[in-house]
Short mmCIF file of C-alpha atoms in Angstrom, two decimals:
data_model
loop_
_atom_site.label_atom_id
_atom_site.label_comp_id
_atom_site.label_asym_id
_atom_site.label_seq_id
_atom_site.Cartn_x
_atom_site.Cartn_y
_atom_site.Cartn_z
CA MET A 256 -0.16 -0.15 -0.15
CA LEU A 257 1.43 3.41 -1.01
CA MET A 258 2.35 6.26 1.67
CA LYS A 259 -0.20 8.80 2.58
CA VAL A 260 2.06 12.05 1.58
CA VAL A 261 -0.77 14.64 2.15
CA GLU A 262 -3.95 14.45 4.49
CA ILE A 263 -6.56 17.06 4.38
CA GLU A 264 -9.37 16.70 6.98
CA ASN A 265 -12.22 19.05 7.11
CA LEU A 266 -10.22 22.04 5.82
CA THR A 267 -12.60 25.17 6.13
CA VAL A 268 -11.69 28.80 5.12
CA ASP A 269 -13.89 31.76 5.57
CA TYR A 270 -13.41 34.96 4.66
CA GLN A 271 -15.28 37.07 6.73
CA GLY A 272 -18.58 34.89 6.43
CA ILE A 273 -17.78 33.81 2.73
CA LEU A 274 -16.88 30.27 2.80
CA ALA A 275 -13.78 29.85 0.40
CA LEU A 276 -13.58 26.05 1.35
CA ASP A 277 -16.03 23.95 3.34
CA LYS A 278 -15.13 20.96 4.99
CA VAL A 279 -12.74 19.62 2.19
CA ASN A 280 -11.59 16.25 2.79
CA PHE A 281 -8.90 14.64 0.51
CA SER A 282 -5.57 12.45 0.72
CA VAL A 283 -2.40 12.27 -1.35
CA GLU A 284 -0.75 9.24 -1.97
CA SER A 285 2.84 9.10 -2.69
CA LYS A 286 3.75 9.00 -6.73
CA ASP A 287 -0.14 10.41 -7.49
CA PHE A 288 -0.71 12.54 -10.12
CA LEU A 289 -3.44 14.47 -8.86
CA GLY A 290 -5.16 16.98 -11.01
CA ILE A 291 -7.30 19.23 -9.02
CA ILE A 292 -9.97 21.04 -11.03
CA GLY A 293 -12.41 23.46 -10.54
CA PRO A 294 -13.97 26.81 -11.71
CA ASN A 295 -12.47 30.12 -11.08
CA GLY A 296 -12.94 31.13 -7.53
CA ALA A 297 -13.60 27.67 -6.87
CA GLY A 298 -10.80 27.52 -4.18
CA LYS A 299 -7.94 26.27 -5.63
CA THR A 300 -5.17 28.76 -4.71
CA THR A 301 -6.76 28.87 -1.46
CA LEU A 302 -6.43 25.23 -0.89
CA PHE A 303 -2.68 25.42 -2.05
CA SER A 304 -2.07 28.99 0.12
CA CYS A 305 -3.20 26.65 3.43
CA MET A 306 -0.85 23.70 2.17
CA LEU A 307 2.07 25.80 1.67
CA GLY A 308 1.61 27.82 5.18
CA LEU A 309 0.88 31.04 3.48
CA LEU A 310 -2.66 31.22 5.17
CA ASN A 311 -3.10 29.85 8.47
CA ASN A 312 -6.42 31.14 9.52
CA TYR A 313 -8.10 28.09 8.81
CA LYS A 314 -10.16 25.02 10.51
CA GLY A 315 -9.43 21.77 10.07
CA GLU A 316 -6.50 19.77 9.94
CA ILE A 317 -3.59 19.49 7.27
CA ARG A 318 -1.01 16.80 7.35
CA PHE A 319 2.20 16.31 5.26
CA PHE A 320 4.04 12.92 6.16
CA GLY A 321 1.86 12.35 9.02
CA THR A 322 2.73 15.47 10.74
CA SER A 323 0.31 18.59 11.38
CA ILE A 324 1.86 21.42 9.42
CA LYS A 325 0.83 23.61 12.49
CA LYS A 326 3.22 21.58 14.51
CA SER A 327 6.29 21.86 12.14
CA LYS A 328 7.45 23.53 8.97
CA LYS A 329 10.18 20.92 8.10
CA TYR A 330 7.92 20.10 5.25
CA LEU A 331 8.40 22.90 3.43
CA GLY A 332 11.85 20.97 2.60
CA GLN A 333 10.18 18.11 0.80
CA ILE A 334 8.18 20.30 -1.29
CA GLY A 335 8.54 22.42 -4.75
CA TYR A 336 6.16 24.82 -5.55
CA VAL A 337 5.34 26.63 -9.05
CA PRO A 338 3.16 29.51 -8.86
CA GLN A 339 0.40 30.42 -11.65
CA LYS A 340 2.61 33.15 -12.91
CA PRO A 341 5.29 34.59 -10.54
CA ALA A 342 5.10 38.39 -10.03
CA PHE A 343 8.50 39.48 -10.54
CA GLU A 344 9.96 42.98 -11.67
CA LYS A 345 10.56 42.30 -15.65
CA ASN A 346 14.07 44.09 -15.64
CA PHE A 347 14.91 42.14 -12.51
CA PRO A 348 18.80 41.12 -12.98
CA ALA A 349 18.89 37.56 -12.67
CA THR A 350 20.23 34.96 -14.80
CA ILE A 351 18.34 31.61 -14.91
CA SER A 352 21.32 29.89 -12.96
CA GLU A 353 20.69 32.72 -10.14
CA VAL A 354 17.09 32.04 -9.96
CA VAL A 355 17.13 28.36 -10.02
CA GLY A 356 19.99 28.96 -7.25
CA MET A 357 17.55 30.97 -5.04
CA GLY A 358 15.83 27.91 -4.24
CA LEU A 359 18.98 25.93 -2.87
CA THR A 360 19.24 25.16 0.77
CA LYS A 361 22.75 25.48 2.65
CA ASN A 362 23.19 21.87 2.12
CA SER A 363 22.60 21.47 -1.76
CA LYS A 364 25.55 21.32 -4.34
CA LYS A 365 25.60 24.03 -6.63
CA ASP A 366 25.97 21.40 -9.44
CA LYS A 367 22.32 20.71 -8.76
CA ILE A 368 21.60 23.99 -10.96
CA ASP A 369 22.93 22.33 -14.09
CA GLU A 370 21.22 19.26 -13.44
CA VAL A 371 17.75 20.54 -12.91
CA LEU A 372 18.12 23.45 -15.69
CA GLN A 373 18.91 19.90 -17.98
CA LYS A 374 15.54 18.35 -16.90
CA VAL A 375 13.83 21.36 -18.08
CA TRP A 376 15.55 21.74 -21.15
CA LEU A 377 17.17 25.09 -20.40
CA HIS A 378 20.37 24.26 -19.54
CA GLU A 379 21.95 26.00 -22.51
CA LEU A 380 20.07 29.35 -21.73
CA SER A 381 21.47 29.52 -18.06
CA HIS A 382 23.57 32.71 -18.33
CA ARG A 383 20.32 34.62 -19.87
CA ARG A 384 18.31 37.07 -17.73
CA ILE A 385 15.11 35.89 -16.81
CA GLY A 386 13.04 38.56 -18.01
CA ASP A 387 14.19 38.03 -21.53
CA LEU A 388 12.53 34.34 -21.82
CA SER A 389 9.35 33.49 -23.02
CA GLY A 390 6.43 32.84 -20.54
CA GLY A 391 6.61 28.87 -21.31
CA GLN A 392 10.34 29.05 -20.70
CA GLN A 393 9.96 31.08 -17.43
CA GLN A 394 7.79 28.52 -16.19
CA ARG A 395 9.82 25.66 -16.99
CA VAL A 396 12.65 27.71 -15.11
CA PHE A 397 10.14 28.06 -12.05
CA ILE A 398 10.07 24.35 -12.33
CA ALA A 399 13.71 23.91 -12.18
CA LYS A 400 13.69 25.76 -8.96
CA ALA A 401 11.28 23.96 -7.42
CA LEU A 402 13.42 20.83 -8.29
CA VAL A 403 16.76 21.79 -7.13
CA ASN A 404 16.32 20.42 -3.76
CA ASP A 405 14.88 17.11 -4.43
CA PRO A 406 11.47 17.21 -3.58
CA GLN A 407 8.93 14.75 -3.18
CA ILE A 408 5.81 16.44 -3.67
CA LEU A 409 5.66 19.09 -6.61
CA ILE A 410 2.29 21.71 -6.23
CA LEU A 411 1.86 23.51 -9.19
CA ASP A 412 -1.11 26.43 -9.25
CA GLU A 413 -2.56 26.34 -12.84
CA PRO A 414 1.06 26.62 -14.30
CA VAL A 415 0.15 26.99 -18.07
CA THR A 416 -2.26 29.88 -17.96
CA GLY A 417 -1.09 32.24 -20.87
CA ILE A 418 1.28 29.99 -22.26
CA ASP A 419 1.04 29.03 -26.03
CA SER A 420 0.05 25.18 -26.69
CA GLN A 421 3.41 24.24 -27.83
CA SER A 422 5.04 25.17 -24.70
CA LYS A 423 2.28 23.60 -23.02
CA GLU A 424 3.10 20.23 -24.54
CA LEU A 425 6.63 20.31 -23.45
CA PHE A 426 5.66 21.37 -19.96
CA TYR A 427 3.18 18.65 -19.41
CA GLN A 428 5.92 15.81 -20.98
CA ILE A 429 8.51 17.21 -18.34
CA LEU A 430 5.74 16.62 -15.35
CA LEU A 431 4.76 13.15 -16.79
CA ASP A 432 8.53 12.28 -16.67
CA LEU A 433 8.99 13.67 -12.95
CA ASN A 434 6.08 11.55 -12.08
CA GLN A 435 6.99 8.63 -13.91
CA LYS A 436 10.83 8.60 -14.14
CA GLU A 437 11.58 10.15 -10.82
CA ASN A 438 8.55 9.23 -8.84
CA ILE A 439 7.82 12.62 -7.61
CA THR A 440 4.31 13.21 -6.38
CA ILE A 441 2.37 16.07 -8.28
CA ILE A 442 -0.55 17.84 -7.06
CA TRP A 443 -1.68 20.29 -10.01
CA SER A 444 -4.53 22.53 -10.82
CA SER A 445 -5.87 23.09 -13.70
CA HIS A 446 -8.79 24.61 -15.91
CA ASP A 447 -8.03 22.14 -18.83
CA LEU A 448 -9.64 19.09 -18.32
CA ASP A 449 -8.43 17.58 -21.29
CA ALA A 450 -4.90 17.75 -20.37
CA VAL A 451 -6.27 16.56 -16.74
CA ALA A 452 -7.69 13.77 -18.62
CA LYS A 453 -4.44 12.72 -20.49
CA LEU A 454 -2.10 13.37 -17.81
CA ALA A 455 -3.62 12.99 -14.37
CA SER A 456 -3.93 9.62 -12.48
CA LYS A 457 -6.26 10.88 -10.06
CA VAL A 458 -8.73 13.84 -10.06
CA ALA A 459 -10.12 16.08 -7.29
CA CYS A 460 -13.24 18.09 -8.21
CA LEU A 461 -13.39 21.28 -6.06
CA ASN A 462 -16.28 23.99 -6.20
CA ARG A 463 -15.86 25.08 -2.55
CA THR A 464 -16.50 21.62 -1.39
CA LEU A 465 -14.83 18.65 -2.79
CA PHE A 466 -17.36 16.76 -4.87
CA PHE A 467 -15.29 14.28 -6.52
CA HIS A 468 -11.97 12.35 -5.59
CA GLY A 469 -10.73 9.28 -7.07
CA ILE A 470 -9.39 7.74 -10.16
CA SER A 471 -8.97 9.72 -13.08
CA GLU A 472 -11.02 7.17 -15.35
CA GLU A 473 -14.01 7.19 -13.49
CA PHE A 474 -14.46 10.68 -13.25
CA PHE A 475 -14.22 11.41 -17.06
CA HIS A 476 -15.87 8.10 -18.30
CA ASN A 477 -18.80 9.06 -15.93
CA GLU A 478 -21.33 11.36 -17.73
CA ASP A 479 -23.21 12.21 -14.32
CA LEU A 480 -20.39 13.52 -13.13
CA LEU A 481 -19.23 15.31 -15.72
CA LYS A 482 -22.55 17.00 -16.14
CA MET A 483 -22.37 17.87 -12.54
CA TYR A 484 -19.10 19.36 -12.93
CA SER A 485 -19.98 21.57 -15.56
CA GLU A 486 -23.51 22.63 -14.14
CA SER A 487 -21.47 23.55 -10.73
CA SER A 488 -19.27 25.50 -12.88
CA MET A 489 -21.62 27.42 -14.66
CA GLN A 490 -23.22 28.15 -11.62
CA MET A 491 -20.04 29.49 -10.16
CA HIS A 492 -19.58 31.77 -13.21
CA MET A 493 -23.01 33.16 -13.18
CA HIS A 494 -22.38 33.96 -9.43
CA HIS A 495 -19.34 35.66 -10.22
CA HIS A 496 -20.96 37.81 -12.74
CA GLU A 497 -23.84 38.74 -10.18
CA ASP A 498 -21.08 39.51 -7.72
CA MET B 212 48.75 67.74 -8.05
CA VAL B 213 46.87 64.75 -7.13
CA PHE B 214 49.60 63.46 -4.85
CA GLU B 215 49.65 66.64 -3.24
CA ILE B 216 45.82 66.45 -2.66
CA LEU B 217 46.45 62.64 -1.52
CA SER B 218 48.92 63.60 1.14
CA TYR B 219 46.45 65.51 3.39
CA GLY B 220 44.84 63.91 6.40
CA PHE B 221 41.59 65.19 5.83
CA MET B 222 41.47 63.95 2.19
CA HIS B 223 42.62 60.34 3.51
CA ARG B 224 39.77 60.62 6.00
CA ALA B 225 37.38 61.88 3.28
CA LEU B 226 38.35 59.22 0.54
CA ILE B 227 38.03 56.22 3.25
CA SER B 228 34.57 57.39 4.49
CA GLY B 229 33.28 58.10 1.18
CA ILE B 230 34.18 54.85 -0.41
CA ALA B 231 32.75 52.98 2.41
CA ILE B 232 29.70 55.09 2.25
CA ALA B 233 29.82 54.31 -1.60
CA LEU B 234 29.75 50.42 -1.16
CA MET B 235 26.86 50.33 1.59
CA CYS B 236 24.95 52.97 -0.45
CA SER B 237 25.26 50.75 -3.73
CA ILE B 238 24.39 47.44 -2.28
CA VAL B 239 21.80 48.64 -0.28
CA GLY B 240 20.25 50.43 -2.91
CA LEU B 241 20.11 47.75 -5.12
CA PHE B 242 17.58 45.95 -2.89
CA LEU B 243 15.52 48.86 -2.33
CA VAL B 244 15.74 50.20 -6.14
CA LEU B 245 14.18 46.41 -7.34
CA ARG B 246 11.80 46.34 -4.62
CA ARG B 247 10.50 49.78 -5.59
CA TYR B 248 11.41 51.63 -2.69
CA SER B 249 13.77 54.25 -4.58
CA LEU B 250 12.31 57.17 -2.47
CA PHE B 251 12.33 55.34 0.69
CA GLY B 252 16.35 56.48 1.43
CA ASP B 253 14.76 60.22 0.55
CA ALA B 254 11.98 59.88 3.03
CA LEU B 255 14.42 58.38 5.74
CA ALA B 256 16.75 61.20 5.34
CA HIS B 257 14.62 63.80 5.62
CA ALA B 258 13.01 62.01 8.58
CA ALA B 259 16.81 62.35 9.82
CA PHE B 260 16.71 65.63 9.20
CA GLY B 261 13.99 65.97 12.06
CA GLY B 262 16.32 63.73 14.27
CA ILE B 263 19.40 66.52 13.65
CA ALA B 264 17.25 69.44 14.40
CA ALA B 265 15.71 67.82 17.63
CA GLY B 266 19.43 66.72 18.37
CA LEU B 267 20.49 70.30 17.96
CA PHE B 268 17.70 71.65 19.80
CA PHE B 269 17.73 69.64 22.86
CA GLY B 270 21.51 69.64 22.98
CA ILE B 271 22.28 65.82 22.39
CA TYR B 272 24.73 64.85 19.42
CA PRO B 273 22.58 65.53 16.26
CA ILE B 274 23.95 62.15 14.52
CA TRP B 275 23.10 59.65 17.20
CA VAL B 276 19.46 61.21 17.04
CA ALA B 277 19.15 60.99 13.21
CA PHE B 278 20.20 57.34 13.47
CA GLY B 279 17.46 56.53 16.28
CA VAL B 280 14.61 59.01 14.17
CA SER B 281 15.52 57.34 10.88
CA VAL B 282 15.41 53.69 12.01
CA SER B 283 12.64 53.77 14.02
CA SER B 284 10.83 55.52 11.22
CA ALA B 285 11.69 52.74 8.85
CA LEU B 286 10.63 50.25 11.13
CA GLY B 287 7.14 52.42 11.78
CA LEU B 288 6.53 53.06 7.96
CA THR B 289 6.97 49.17 7.03
CA LYS B 290 4.71 48.39 10.06
CA ILE B 291 1.93 50.92 8.91
CA ARG B 292 2.36 49.39 4.97
CA GLN B 293 1.82 45.98 6.10
CA LYS B 294 -1.14 46.78 8.72
CA PHE B 295 -3.33 49.44 7.13
CA GLN B 296 -2.02 48.59 3.17
CA ILE B 297 -1.38 52.35 2.65
CA SER B 298 0.23 52.44 -0.91
CA GLY B 299 3.94 52.90 -0.80
CA ASP B 300 4.41 56.02 -2.18
CA ALA B 301 1.77 57.38 -0.11
CA THR B 302 3.61 56.59 3.31
CA VAL B 303 6.92 57.85 1.62
CA ALA B 304 5.55 61.41 1.09
CA ILE B 305 3.91 61.37 4.56
CA LEU B 306 7.37 60.52 6.30
CA LEU B 307 9.09 62.67 3.99
CA SER B 308 7.05 66.03 4.75
CA SER B 309 6.98 65.04 8.48
CA GLY B 310 10.58 64.81 9.12
CA LEU B 311 11.19 68.16 7.02
CA ALA B 312 8.27 69.91 8.98
CA VAL B 313 9.48 68.53 12.58
CA GLY B 314 13.01 70.07 11.70
CA VAL B 315 11.79 73.59 10.24
CA VAL B 316 9.72 73.93 13.16
CA LEU B 317 12.39 72.95 15.65
CA ILE B 318 14.94 75.36 13.90
CA SER B 319 12.52 78.32 13.93
CA LEU B 320 11.67 77.77 17.87
CA SER B 321 15.25 77.78 18.62
CA GLY B 322 15.62 81.31 16.21
CA GLY B 323 18.51 79.53 14.15
CA PHE B 324 21.32 76.91 14.98
CA THR B 325 24.72 78.09 15.32
CA VAL B 326 25.99 74.74 13.75
CA ASP B 327 25.97 75.01 10.29
CA ILE B 328 22.71 73.18 9.06
CA PHE B 329 23.83 73.28 5.73
CA SER B 330 26.79 70.84 6.48
CA PHE B 331 23.66 68.07 6.76
CA LEU B 332 21.62 69.66 3.99
CA PHE B 333 24.21 69.40 1.58
CA GLY B 334 26.76 67.16 2.99
CA SER B 335 30.77 68.04 4.21
CA ILE B 336 32.76 64.84 3.51
CA LEU B 337 35.78 67.19 3.61
CA LEU B 338 35.50 68.05 7.01
CA VAL B 339 34.54 64.35 8.69
CA SER B 340 36.41 63.66 11.96
CA LEU B 341 38.94 60.66 12.78
CA GLU B 342 36.01 59.39 14.78
CA ASN B 343 33.35 59.57 12.37
CA THR B 344 35.21 57.79 9.73
CA ILE B 345 35.97 54.98 12.49
CA LEU B 346 32.31 54.64 12.71
CA ILE B 347 31.15 54.92 9.17
CA LEU B 348 33.92 52.03 8.37
CA GLY B 349 32.57 50.16 11.17
CA LEU B 350 29.03 50.40 10.16
CA ALA B 351 29.74 49.93 6.56
CA GLY B 352 31.76 46.96 7.22
CA SER B 353 29.01 45.18 9.43
CA ILE B 354 26.24 45.89 6.95
CA LEU B 355 28.42 44.67 4.09
CA ILE B 356 28.95 41.28 6.42
CA ILE B 357 24.85 40.98 7.09
CA ILE B 358 24.22 41.15 3.62
CA LEU B 359 27.00 38.68 2.57
CA LEU B 360 25.85 36.21 4.82
CA LEU B 361 22.14 36.57 4.09
CA TYR B 362 22.51 37.24 0.26
CA ARG B 363 20.56 34.32 -1.31
CA GLN B 364 17.72 34.88 1.21
CA LEU B 365 17.72 38.87 0.73
CA VAL B 366 18.00 38.22 -3.10
CA TYR B 367 15.09 35.83 -3.03
CA THR B 368 12.70 37.92 -0.71
CA THR B 369 13.46 40.76 -3.02
CA PHE B 370 12.57 38.75 -5.99
CA ASN B 371 9.31 37.01 -5.13
CA GLU B 372 8.24 37.30 -1.47
CA GLU B 373 5.76 34.71 -1.79
CA GLN B 374 7.95 32.19 -3.37
CA ALA B 375 10.32 32.78 -0.57
CA LYS B 376 7.83 32.47 2.11
CA VAL B 377 7.00 28.70 0.90
CA SER B 378 10.81 28.17 0.83
CA GLY B 379 10.70 28.70 4.41
CA ILE B 380 12.51 32.13 4.49
CA PRO B 381 11.63 34.25 7.13
CA VAL B 382 10.47 37.15 5.02
CA GLU B 383 9.12 39.62 7.29
CA LYS B 384 11.84 39.44 9.47
CA LEU B 385 14.21 40.19 6.62
CA ASN B 386 12.08 42.98 5.41
CA TYR B 387 12.37 44.48 8.85
CA LEU B 388 16.16 44.08 8.67
CA LEU B 389 16.67 45.66 5.49
CA VAL B 390 15.06 48.70 6.34
CA THR B 391 16.80 49.04 9.29
CA ILE B 392 20.02 48.74 7.64
CA ALA B 393 18.68 51.22 4.89
CA GLY B 394 17.99 53.76 7.97
CA ILE B 395 21.60 53.33 9.04
CA THR B 396 22.77 53.68 5.84
CA VAL B 397 21.07 56.94 5.20
CA VAL B 398 22.36 58.84 8.16
CA SER B 399 25.98 57.43 7.63
CA SER B 400 25.88 58.90 4.37
CA MET B 401 24.80 62.22 5.20
CA GLN B 402 28.17 63.60 5.78
CA LEU B 403 28.87 62.59 2.19
CA VAL B 404 26.05 63.96 -0.26
CA GLY B 405 23.89 65.55 2.49
CA ILE B 406 20.03 64.91 3.13
CA LEU B 407 18.93 66.64 0.27
CA LEU B 408 20.97 64.43 -2.41
CA ILE B 409 21.37 60.93 -0.51
CA SER B 410 18.59 59.23 -3.02
CA SER B 411 20.95 59.68 -5.87
CA LEU B 412 23.82 57.79 -4.40
CA ILE B 413 21.14 54.87 -3.58
CA VAL B 414 19.59 54.78 -6.98
CA ILE B 415 21.89 56.00 -9.89
CA PRO B 416 24.77 53.95 -9.45
CA ASN B 417 22.33 50.79 -9.56
CA VAL B 418 20.24 51.85 -12.39
CA THR B 419 23.13 52.40 -14.40
CA ALA B 420 24.50 49.03 -13.68
CA MET B 421 21.26 47.47 -14.69
CA LEU B 422 21.61 48.66 -18.01
CA PHE B 423 24.48 46.21 -18.66
CA SER B 424 24.39 43.56 -16.49
CA ARG B 425 22.19 40.48 -16.68
CA GLY B 426 23.04 38.64 -13.21
CA PHE B 427 22.34 40.11 -9.75
CA LYS B 428 26.21 39.74 -8.75
CA GLN B 429 27.20 41.40 -11.72
CA THR B 430 25.11 44.15 -11.32
CA ALA B 431 25.93 44.67 -7.66
CA ILE B 432 29.80 44.71 -8.34
CA LEU B 433 28.94 46.93 -11.49
CA SER B 434 26.97 49.59 -9.25
CA MET B 435 29.38 49.49 -6.68
CA THR B 436 32.23 50.38 -9.19
CA PHE B 437 30.04 53.16 -10.86
CA ALA B 438 29.29 54.51 -7.21
CA VAL B 439 33.25 54.00 -5.81
CA SER B 440 34.12 55.93 -8.88
CA SER B 441 31.58 58.60 -8.73
CA VAL B 442 32.71 59.24 -4.95
CA VAL B 443 36.43 59.03 -5.90
CA THR B 444 36.19 61.57 -8.46
CA GLY B 445 33.85 63.77 -6.89
CA ILE B 446 35.82 64.58 -3.87
CA LEU B 447 39.04 65.03 -5.86
CA ALA B 448 37.34 67.29 -8.28
CA SER B 449 35.40 69.28 -5.75
CA TYR B 450 38.64 69.83 -3.46
CA THR B 451 40.82 71.07 -6.95
CA PHE B 452 37.87 73.22 -8.24
CA ASN B 453 36.45 74.19 -5.04
CA ILE B 454 33.22 73.08 -5.34
CA ALA B 455 30.79 71.33 -2.45
CA PRO B 456 31.63 67.43 -2.63
CA GLY B 457 27.89 66.74 -2.67
CA GLY B 458 26.91 67.99 -5.77
CA MET B 459 30.06 67.05 -7.55
CA ILE B 460 29.77 63.40 -6.76
CA VAL B 461 26.03 63.30 -7.76
CA LEU B 462 27.06 64.98 -11.09
CA ILE B 463 29.51 62.86 -11.82
CA SER B 464 27.14 59.84 -11.28
CA ILE B 465 24.44 61.34 -13.69
CA VAL B 466 27.18 61.60 -16.11
CA ILE B 467 28.06 58.04 -15.87
CA PHE B 468 24.50 57.30 -15.93
CA SER B 469 24.18 59.42 -19.17
CA VAL B 470 27.13 57.82 -21.03
CA SER B 471 26.11 54.44 -20.04
CA LEU B 472 22.63 55.30 -21.78
CA GLY B 473 24.10 56.73 -24.84
CA ILE B 474 26.26 53.43 -24.93
CA LYS B 475 22.90 51.59 -24.70
CA SER B 476 21.07 53.01 -26.77
CA ALA B 477 23.61 52.97 -29.77
CA GLY B 478 23.84 49.49 -28.97
CA LEU B 479 27.76 49.09 -28.46
CA ILE B 480 27.07 46.95 -25.42
CA LYS B 481 24.08 44.35 -24.83
CA ASN B 482 22.83 42.77 -21.61
CA LYS B 483 21.70 39.86 -23.63
CA THR B 484 23.29 36.38 -23.79
CA ILE B 485 26.16 35.98 -25.99
CA ILE B 486 25.45 32.34 -25.94
CA PRO B 487 24.04 30.57 -28.88
CA SER B 488 20.21 30.08 -27.99
CA ILE B 489 18.62 26.80 -28.92
CA LYS B 490 15.09 26.22 -30.60
CA GLN B 491 12.90 28.95 -28.69
CA VAL B 492 10.04 26.55 -26.98
#
C-alpha cells in the first residue's frame, strides 16, 4: 500500500462570512499525479495557500508525511512549488542560474542547478536574464527552481495559464517524466480538463466543497459526474457575474 | 597635483569614508530599487533631518538622534504599510514631509542654530573627523557582512516574497532588517552628499549597472564600481575646483549614467546573452 503523503481533513476557510473552502477532505498518496479541477473562485489557490503555510486562519487539519503543518514547517523542504504566474520585476537582474539557485538550501550542491536545468531543457540558456525568456520558458525555470532540493512533492497552481500550446505540451511532458521516471508526487490545479484527463492518475473536483476525488478514468468516463461538474462551474460563473 | 591632494590627512579620511559609504549605498540601494523603494532613502533622510534638528534643539549629539529617528521611522513605515495597506509612495510622502516639518519647526523655535545646518543638508565629507571615519567604516563593514551572510535570502525575498516564504525564508524579519540597514545607511551617508542628495547615491549607480548586467552579482559589482568611481572623482574634483563635494559626486554619477544610456542606445553593449540560443520553445 502506498504511503499517504498529504492528508486534508475538514479544511474550512471563511473569509469574513464567505466560505472559500467548506469541509474539504482528501488525501494524496506517494507517486500520485493529482489534477485538481474547478472553476475560477472554486478555492484551488486558497487550498494551496493553506497547504504551503501562506494562509493560517483555517479550520481543520493538514498533514504532510503524517505531521500537522501547524506543528512543524520542516515539510516545506520536501515540497517544490510552481505558482500560477510568478510576479517579479521584468528587469530584475538575475540569470536563470541565479533564479534556480535561489531555491538551494545550505546543504545543496551547486551542480544541482545544471542538473535540474537539463531536466527542463534550459541548460544552454543558463546565463540568460530571466526577463528575456518567454512565458513558457520562465515557467520551466520555476519548475527547475522547485526541483533543486530534490522534493518529494511538486505543487503547481495553474502553471500554464497564458502559455502557448507548444510550450504547454513540453511542460506537460516534463511533468509526466518527473512523475513516472523520478517518482515525484504531483499536485496540479488546472482549468484544462483535456490535459487533466490525459495526464493525471487521480482527480479532485473542487467547488468550495470537494464533490469528487478518485481515479481519473472514473471521473472522465462518468457522464453524470461530468454533467454535475459543468453545471457547478456554470453556477459559479453566473455567481461571479452577479457579484 | 593629485599626489599633493592625497598627502592631506583630511583627504585620507574623506576618501576612506566616501568609499565605505559608496559601497554601502550601492548594495543596500540595489535591494531598495528592485523593491520599488527608490524614494525610501529620501524619506528616511528627511526624517533624519527632523532628528538632527531635535538633537541640536535638545543639546544631544545630532547624528545619534538622527540614527534613532531614521531607524524607527523605517520600522514604523514598514509596519504601517503592512497593517493598513497604504500604498508605498503615499507613506514615503507622509514620512518625507513630517521629518522636514519637525526640522523646520524646531529650527524656527530655536531662532536658528549656531551649527551649520547646511553641512547636514548638503554634506561636508572634507570635514569628516577621525571618530566619524571609524564609525562609518564600522557600520559599512557590519552592513556588508550582514548582506553577504544573508545574500541568498535577501535576493530571493526581493525577487518574489511569496515563493521565498514557501521556501521557509523568514520574509517579514528580513524586510525589517533591510529597512533598519537602510536607515543606518542613510544617516551614515549624510556627511557625504547631505540629506537632499542621498537618494541619488542609492538609486543612480544601480540603475546604471542594470543597463549592462544580466545577473544580480554582476549588477552589484558594477553598481559598487560606478558608486566608488563617482565618489572618488567627485571628492578630488571638488577640492581641486573648490566646489561642494555632494553636488559634484551626484553630477559625476549622472554623467556616468548619461554616457551609459548613450552607449546602450547606440547598441554598443547588450546585456543579453552571447551564448547561442537553442530552439525557442
